[in-house]
Amino acid sequence: MTLLIRVSKQVQRKSFQNPLLYRLLSESSALRKGPESKEECKWLHGSSQEILSVVRGHVEVRQCFISEEEENALFKEVETGLRKKRYEFDHWDDAIHGYRETERLQWGVMCESILRRVRAVAFPEGSPLLGPIHVLDLDKEGYIKPHIDSVKFCGSTIAGLSLLSDSVMRIVPENKSTDWVDLLLSRRSLYILRDDARFKFTHEILKDEESFFSGQKVPRHRRISVICRNLPV
């Protein structure tokens, strides 16, 4: 099933040179659940304290959510379906470049255990989940443009495991494209976008040449994301 997303027509890339960078402390109940609850959120930066206050509780990144062994298990399972496909550079709505994708409903024992953990921490108890797990493979030269997932097919929460490479996700308010928040998605981390971060912000994965976090280069290599969503209610 093709990834169902729409690109925000109003979003334009801005120059983010010399931004005011802030770090957000994990004070919300959502962030307290994570392993970094009492530490500074080193995975989060924004253009102002105001915009960070807006996303408080709606974004989360759990570093080292899976082990290297678990990453290898996931990779082996998804690579079987991916290697039969070619990387595409003309997504149907021009949102993704240099990608291939697949879906899986059945998983091996270790991978199913990982996905149960993802569901347990990311989704409200009893939330109906989208059955197939979406797997998106970005080439080193690939990237995802600013978009909002279709609310017809996706619910309030999206959660993704990052395999093979670090990357930077940028989220931008639909109504104020000069504001921005960057999430550092380290290899083997889990990111979660909830509620307003899903519906009122675009999200994108930066190109390798634009992949900086807090002024530091974050090299982008081939990246696979294993993505869980809940159903709209």
C-alpha atoms as a printed R data frame, in Angstrom:
    type eleno elety resid chain resno       x       y      z
1   ATOM     1    CA   MET     A     1   0.000   0.000  0.000
2   ATOM     2    CA   THR     A     2   1.413   3.325 -1.024
3   ATOM     3    CA   LEU     A     3   2.209   5.673  1.823
4   ATOM     4    CA   LEU     A     4  -0.812   7.971  2.143
5   ATOM     5    CA   ILE     A     5   0.403  11.450  2.840
6   ATOM     6    CA   ARG     A     6  -0.233  14.918  1.608
7   ATOM     7    CA   VAL     A     7   2.359  17.600  1.151
8   ATOM     8    CA   SER     A     8   1.629  20.925  2.783
9   ATOM     9    CA   LYS     A     9   1.499  23.349 -0.116
10  ATOM    10    CA   GLN     A    10   2.268  26.340  2.028
11  ATOM    11    CA   VAL     A    11   5.545  25.122  3.487
12  ATOM    12    CA   GLN     A    12   8.682  26.576  1.972
13  ATOM    13    CA   ARG     A    13  12.222  25.882  3.027
14  ATOM    14    CA   LYS     A    14  13.769  28.752  4.941
15  ATOM    15    CA   SER     A    15  17.358  29.536  5.781
16  ATOM    16    CA   PHE     A    16  18.013  28.339  9.306
17  ATOM    17    CA   GLN     A    17  21.440  29.891  9.716
18  ATOM    18    CA   ASN     A    18  22.340  31.130 13.193
19  ATOM    19    CA   PRO     A    19  19.054  30.071 14.837
20  ATOM    20    CA   LEU     A    20  18.334  30.472 18.516
21  ATOM    21    CA   LEU     A    21  18.695  26.906 19.761
22  ATOM    22    CA   TYR     A    22  17.021  25.738 22.905
23  ATOM    23    CA   ARG     A    23  16.927  22.485 24.796
24  ATOM    24    CA   LEU     A    24  13.715  21.257 26.313
25  ATOM    25    CA   LEU     A    25  13.683  19.577 29.727
26  ATOM    26    CA   SER     A    26  11.609  16.407 29.984
27  ATOM    27    CA   GLU     A    27   8.933  17.720 32.307
28  ATOM    28    CA   SER     A    28   5.759  16.482 30.673
29  ATOM    29    CA   SER     A    29   4.175  13.202 31.705
30  ATOM    30    CA   ALA     A    30   4.791  11.760 28.243
31  ATOM    31    CA   LEU     A    31   8.499  12.464 28.446
32  ATOM    32    CA   ARG     A    32   8.772  11.194 32.020
33  ATOM    33    CA   LYS     A    33   8.063   7.716 30.722
34  ATOM    34    CA   GLY     A    34  11.313   7.691 28.728
35  ATOM    35    CA   PRO     A    35  14.774   6.678 29.870
36  ATOM    36    CA   GLU     A    36  15.958  10.308 29.639
37  ATOM    37    CA   SER     A    37  13.211  11.575 31.972
38  ATOM    38    CA   LYS     A    38  15.560  13.291 34.409
39  ATOM    39    CA   GLU     A    39  18.045  14.514 31.847
40  ATOM    40    CA   GLU     A    40  18.144  17.237 29.292
41  ATOM    41    CA   CYS     A    41  16.511  16.182 26.015
42  ATOM    42    CA   LYS     A    42  19.572  16.126 23.824
43  ATOM    43    CA   TRP     A    43  17.443  14.976 20.911
44  ATOM    44    CA   LEU     A    44  15.321  18.142 20.664
45  ATOM    45    CA   HIS     A    45  16.058  21.660 19.365
46  ATOM    46    CA   GLY     A    46  13.824  24.455 18.171
47  ATOM    47    CA   SER     A    47  13.759  27.981 16.817
48  ATOM    48    CA   SER     A    48  12.353  29.391 20.087
49  ATOM    49    CA   GLN     A    49  11.312  28.432 23.601
50  ATOM    50    CA   GLU     A    50   7.756  29.206 22.556
51  ATOM    51    CA   ILE     A    51   7.607  26.570 19.837
52  ATOM    52    CA   LEU     A    52   9.202  24.006 22.160
53  ATOM    53    CA   SER     A    53   6.454  24.698 24.697
54  ATOM    54    CA   VAL     A    54   3.879  24.051 21.971
55  ATOM    55    CA   VAL     A    55   5.271  20.598 21.134
56  ATOM    56    CA   ARG     A    56   5.845  19.631 24.767
57  ATOM    57    CA   GLY     A    57   4.223  16.228 25.317
58  ATOM    58    CA   HIS     A    58   3.487  15.762 21.593
59  ATOM    59    CA   VAL     A    59   6.940  14.584 20.486
60  ATOM    60    CA   GLU     A    60   9.249  11.988 21.966
61  ATOM    61    CA   VAL     A    61  12.448  10.206 20.969
62  ATOM    62    CA   ARG     A    62  13.649   7.192 22.932
63  ATOM    63    CA   GLN     A    63  17.315   6.641 22.204
64  ATOM    64    CA   CYS     A    64  18.681   3.069 22.083
65  ATOM    65    CA   PHE     A    65  15.143   1.670 22.133
66  ATOM    66    CA   ILE     A    66  16.353  -1.519 20.443
67  ATOM    67    CA   SER     A    67  19.654  -3.376 20.662
68  ATOM    68    CA   GLU     A    68  22.020  -4.084 17.787
69  ATOM    69    CA   GLU     A    69  20.810  -7.688 17.798
70  ATOM    70    CA   GLU     A    70  17.188  -6.545 17.526
71  ATOM    71    CA   GLU     A    71  18.070  -4.118 14.730
72  ATOM    72    CA   ASN     A    72  19.699  -6.978 12.812
73  ATOM    73    CA   ALA     A    73  16.606  -9.145 13.281
74  ATOM    74    CA   LEU     A    74  14.305  -6.424 11.955
75  ATOM    75    CA   PHE     A    75  16.642  -5.697  9.056
76  ATOM    76    CA   LYS     A    76  16.811  -9.343  7.990
77  ATOM    77    CA   GLU     A    77  13.031  -9.625  7.929
78  ATOM    78    CA   VAL     A    78  12.344  -6.425  5.972
79  ATOM    79    CA   GLU     A    79  15.280  -6.749  3.586
80  ATOM    80    CA   THR     A    80  13.709  -9.838  2.014
81  ATOM    81    CA   GLY     A    81  10.803  -7.785  0.669
82  ATOM    82    CA   LEU     A    82  12.763  -4.599 -0.040
83  ATOM    83    CA   ARG     A    83  15.553  -6.043 -2.142
84  ATOM    84    CA   LYS     A    84  13.047  -7.101 -4.804
85  ATOM    85    CA   LYS     A    85  12.097  -3.453 -5.350
86  ATOM    86    CA   ARG     A    86  13.873  -0.506 -6.961
87  ATOM    87    CA   TYR     A    87  14.421   2.870 -5.379
88  ATOM    88    CA   GLU     A    88  11.919   5.348 -6.757
89  ATOM    89    CA   PHE     A    89  12.440   9.061 -7.262
90  ATOM    90    CA   ASP     A    90   8.954  10.086 -8.355
91  ATOM    91    CA   HIS     A    91   6.545   9.499 -5.477
92  ATOM    92    CA   TRP     A    92   2.903   9.840 -6.513
93  ATOM    93    CA   ASP     A    93   2.482  13.172 -4.700
94  ATOM    94    CA   ASP     A    94   6.157  14.247 -4.886
95  ATOM    95    CA   ALA     A    95   6.642  13.829 -1.135
96  ATOM    96    CA   ILE     A    96   9.442  11.248 -1.089
97  ATOM    97    CA   HIS     A    97  12.557  10.908 -3.246
98  ATOM    98    CA   GLY     A    98  14.885   7.916 -3.379
99  ATOM    99    CA   TYR     A    99  12.764   5.386 -1.547
100 ATOM   100    CA   ARG     A   100  11.252   1.949 -1.645
101 ATOM   101    CA   GLU     A   101   8.607   0.594  0.677
102 ATOM   102    CA   THR     A   102   6.756  -2.487  1.745
103 ATOM   103    CA   GLU     A   103   4.331  -3.688  4.411
104 ATOM   104    CA   ARG     A   104   4.440  -6.661  6.728
105 ATOM   105    CA   LEU     A   105   1.668  -8.277  8.692
106 ATOM   106    CA   GLN     A   106   3.523 -11.359  9.933
107 ATOM   107    CA   TRP     A   107   6.774 -11.141 11.910
108 ATOM   108    CA   GLY     A   108   9.175 -13.544 13.567
109 ATOM   109    CA   VAL     A   109   9.182 -14.043 17.327
110 ATOM   110    CA   MET     A   110  11.895 -11.484 18.168
111 ATOM   111    CA   CYS     A   111  10.486  -8.822 15.835
112 ATOM   112    CA   GLU     A   112   6.949  -9.304 17.117
113 ATOM   113    CA   SER     A   113   8.254  -8.821 20.656
114 ATOM   114    CA   ILE     A   114   9.910  -5.535 19.602
115 ATOM   115    CA   LEU     A   115   6.713  -4.302 17.974
116 ATOM   116    CA   ARG     A   116   4.717  -5.142 21.099
117 ATOM   117    CA   ARG     A   117   7.089  -2.906 23.053
118 ATOM   118    CA   VAL     A   118   6.607  -0.101 20.522
119 ATOM   119    CA   ARG     A   119   2.836  -0.380 20.787
120 ATOM   120    CA   ALA     A   120   2.948  -0.470 24.589
121 ATOM   121    CA   VAL     A   121   4.903   2.787 24.940
122 ATOM   122    CA   ALA     A   122   3.527   4.712 21.948
123 ATOM   123    CA   PHE     A   123  -0.213   4.164 21.828
124 ATOM   124    CA   PRO     A   124  -3.062   4.671 24.285
125 ATOM   125    CA   GLU     A   125  -4.275   1.415 25.814
126 ATOM   126    CA   GLY     A   126  -7.009  -0.115 23.688
127 ATOM   127    CA   SER     A   127  -6.249   2.121 20.702
128 ATOM   128    CA   PRO     A   128  -7.147   0.312 17.440
129 ATOM   129    CA   LEU     A   129  -3.972  -0.097 15.398
130 ATOM   130    CA   LEU     A   130  -3.400  -0.177 11.662
131 ATOM   131    CA   GLY     A   131  -2.728  -3.858 10.958
132 ATOM   132    CA   PRO     A   132   0.179  -3.938  8.499
133 ATOM   133    CA   ILE     A   133   3.457  -2.339  9.602
134 ATOM   134    CA   HIS     A   134   4.793   0.140  7.066
135 ATOM   135    CA   VAL     A   135   8.483  -0.165  6.139
136 ATOM   136    CA   LEU     A   136  10.121   2.778  4.363
137 ATOM   137    CA   ASP     A   137  13.647   2.453  2.957
138 ATOM   138    CA   LEU     A   138  15.432   5.720  2.081
139 ATOM   139    CA   ASP     A   139  18.513   5.625 -0.110
140 ATOM   140    CA   LYS     A   140  21.512   7.674  1.084
141 ATOM   141    CA   GLU     A   141  20.474  10.332 -1.442
142 ATOM   142    CA   GLY     A   142  16.800  10.011 -0.522
143 ATOM   143    CA   TYR     A   143  14.742  12.364  1.623
144 ATOM   144    CA   ILE     A   144  11.176  13.059  2.713
145 ATOM   145    CA   LYS     A   145   9.684  16.474  1.988
146 ATOM   146    CA   PRO     A   146   7.433  18.343  4.468
147 ATOM   147    CA   HIS     A   147   4.069  16.599  4.692
148 ATOM   148    CA   ILE     A   148   1.198  15.669  6.978
149 ATOM   149    CA   ASP     A   149  -0.032  12.084  6.908
150 ATOM   150    CA   SER     A   150  -3.576  11.668  5.649
151 ATOM   151    CA   VAL     A   151  -6.027  11.854  8.557
152 ATOM   152    CA   LYS     A   152  -8.353   9.537  6.632
153 ATOM   153    CA   PHE     A   153  -6.116   6.566  7.214
154 ATOM   154    CA   CYS     A   154  -3.966   7.469 10.236
155 ATOM   155    CA   GLY     A   155  -4.985   8.224 13.791
156 ATOM   156    CA   SER     A   156  -3.543  10.423 16.516
157 ATOM   157    CA   THR     A   157  -0.150   8.729 16.860
158 ATOM   158    CA   ILE     A   158   2.699   7.578 14.654
159 ATOM   159    CA   ALA     A   159   5.740   5.695 15.996
160 ATOM   160    CA   GLY     A   160   8.819   4.739 14.019
161 ATOM   161    CA   LEU     A   161  11.994   2.750 14.644
162 ATOM   162    CA   SER     A   162  15.102   4.073 12.869
163 ATOM   163    CA   LEU     A   163  17.436   1.422 11.429
164 ATOM   164    CA   LEU     A   164  20.902   1.656  9.824
165 ATOM   165    CA   SER     A   165  21.488   5.425 10.091
166 ATOM   166    CA   ASP     A   166  21.078   8.529 12.209
167 ATOM   167    CA   SER     A   167  18.913  11.251 10.688
168 ATOM   168    CA   VAL     A   168  17.212  14.536 11.506
169 ATOM   169    CA   MET     A   169  13.443  14.995 11.423
170 ATOM   170    CA   ARG     A   170  12.182  18.563 11.193
171 ATOM   171    CA   ILE     A   171   8.627  19.473 12.168
172 ATOM   172    CA   VAL     A   172   7.166  22.852 11.217
173 ATOM   173    CA   PRO     A   173   3.811  24.453 12.147
174 ATOM   174    CA   GLU     A   174   1.516  24.603  9.148
175 ATOM   175    CA   ASN     A   175   0.472  28.137 10.012
176 ATOM   176    CA   LYS     A   176   3.951  29.556 10.726
177 ATOM   177    CA   SER     A   177   6.721  28.132  8.583
178 ATOM   178    CA   THR     A   178   9.403  30.341 10.162
179 ATOM   179    CA   ASP     A   179   9.205  28.238 13.349
180 ATOM   180    CA   TRP     A   180  10.724  24.764 13.488
181 ATOM   181    CA   VAL     A   181  11.670  21.909 15.777
182 ATOM   182    CA   ASP     A   182  14.386  19.363 14.992
183 ATOM   183    CA   LEU     A   183  14.415  15.814 16.356
184 ATOM   184    CA   LEU     A   184  17.655  13.841 16.351
185 ATOM   185    CA   LEU     A   185  16.669  10.313 15.310
186 ATOM   186    CA   SER     A   186  19.671   8.239 16.278
187 ATOM   187    CA   ARG     A   187  20.133   4.778 14.855
188 ATOM   188    CA   ARG     A   188  18.038   2.252 16.835
189 ATOM   189    CA   SER     A   189  15.882   4.989 18.393
190 ATOM   190    CA   LEU     A   190  12.093   5.189 18.503
191 ATOM   191    CA   TYR     A   191  10.337   8.444 17.627
192 ATOM   192    CA   ILE     A   192   6.718   9.209 18.510
193 ATOM   193    CA   LEU     A   193   4.537  12.021 17.146
194 ATOM   194    CA   ARG     A   194   1.207  12.574 18.877
195 ATOM   195    CA   ASP     A   195  -1.894  14.753 18.417
196 ATOM   196    CA   ASP     A   196  -0.890  18.351 17.507
197 ATOM   197    CA   ALA     A   197   2.512  17.208 16.221
198 ATOM   198    CA   ARG     A   198   0.603  14.937 13.847
199 ATOM   199    CA   PHE     A   199  -2.160  17.252 12.713
200 ATOM   200    CA   LYS     A   200  -0.789  20.802 12.957
201 ATOM   201    CA   PHE     A   201   2.856  20.282 11.963
202 ATOM   202    CA   THR     A   202   4.488  18.981  8.828
203 ATOM   203    CA   HIS     A   203   7.333  16.518  9.263
204 ATOM   204    CA   GLU     A   204  10.259  15.689  7.006
205 ATOM   205    CA   ILE     A   205  13.574  13.813  6.950
206 ATOM   206    CA   LEU     A   206  16.377  16.150  5.906
207 ATOM   207    CA   LYS     A   207  18.631  15.476  2.933
208 ATOM   208    CA   ASP     A   208  22.181  14.400  3.698
209 ATOM   209    CA   GLU     A   209  23.581  17.815  2.712
210 ATOM   210    CA   GLU     A   210  21.056  19.550  5.026
211 ATOM   211    CA   SER     A   211  21.354  17.050  7.861
212 ATOM   212    CA   PHE     A   212  22.612  19.158 10.780
213 ATOM   213    CA   PHE     A   213  21.551  19.127 14.409
214 ATOM   214    CA   SER     A   214  22.611  21.846 16.839
215 ATOM   215    CA   GLY     A   215  25.176  22.963 14.285
216 ATOM   216    CA   GLN     A   216  26.715  19.496 14.016
217 ATOM   217    CA   LYS     A   217  26.665  17.427 10.847
218 ATOM   218    CA   VAL     A   218  24.589  14.242 11.132
219 ATOM   219    CA   PRO     A   219  25.703  12.062  8.194
220 ATOM   220    CA   ARG     A   220  22.804  10.360  6.455
221 ATOM   221    CA   HIS     A   221  23.247   6.866  5.074
222 ATOM   222    CA   ARG     A   222  20.668   4.372  3.905
223 ATOM   223    CA   ARG     A   223  17.853   4.543  6.467
224 ATOM   224    CA   ILE     A   224  14.988   2.133  7.103
225 ATOM   225    CA   SER     A   225  12.049   3.128  9.272
226 ATOM   226    CA   VAL     A   226   9.589   0.606 10.679
227 ATOM   227    CA   ILE     A   227   6.406   2.565 11.303
228 ATOM   228    CA   CYS     A   228   3.333   1.803 13.429
229 ATOM   229    CA   ARG     A   229   0.133   3.869 13.318
230 ATOM   230    CA   ASN     A   230  -3.216   3.748 15.008
231 ATOM   231    CA   LEU     A   231  -6.516   4.015 13.195
232 ATOM   232    CA   PRO     A   232  -8.630   7.185 13.122
233 ATOM   233    CA   VAL     A   233 -11.534   7.152 15.561
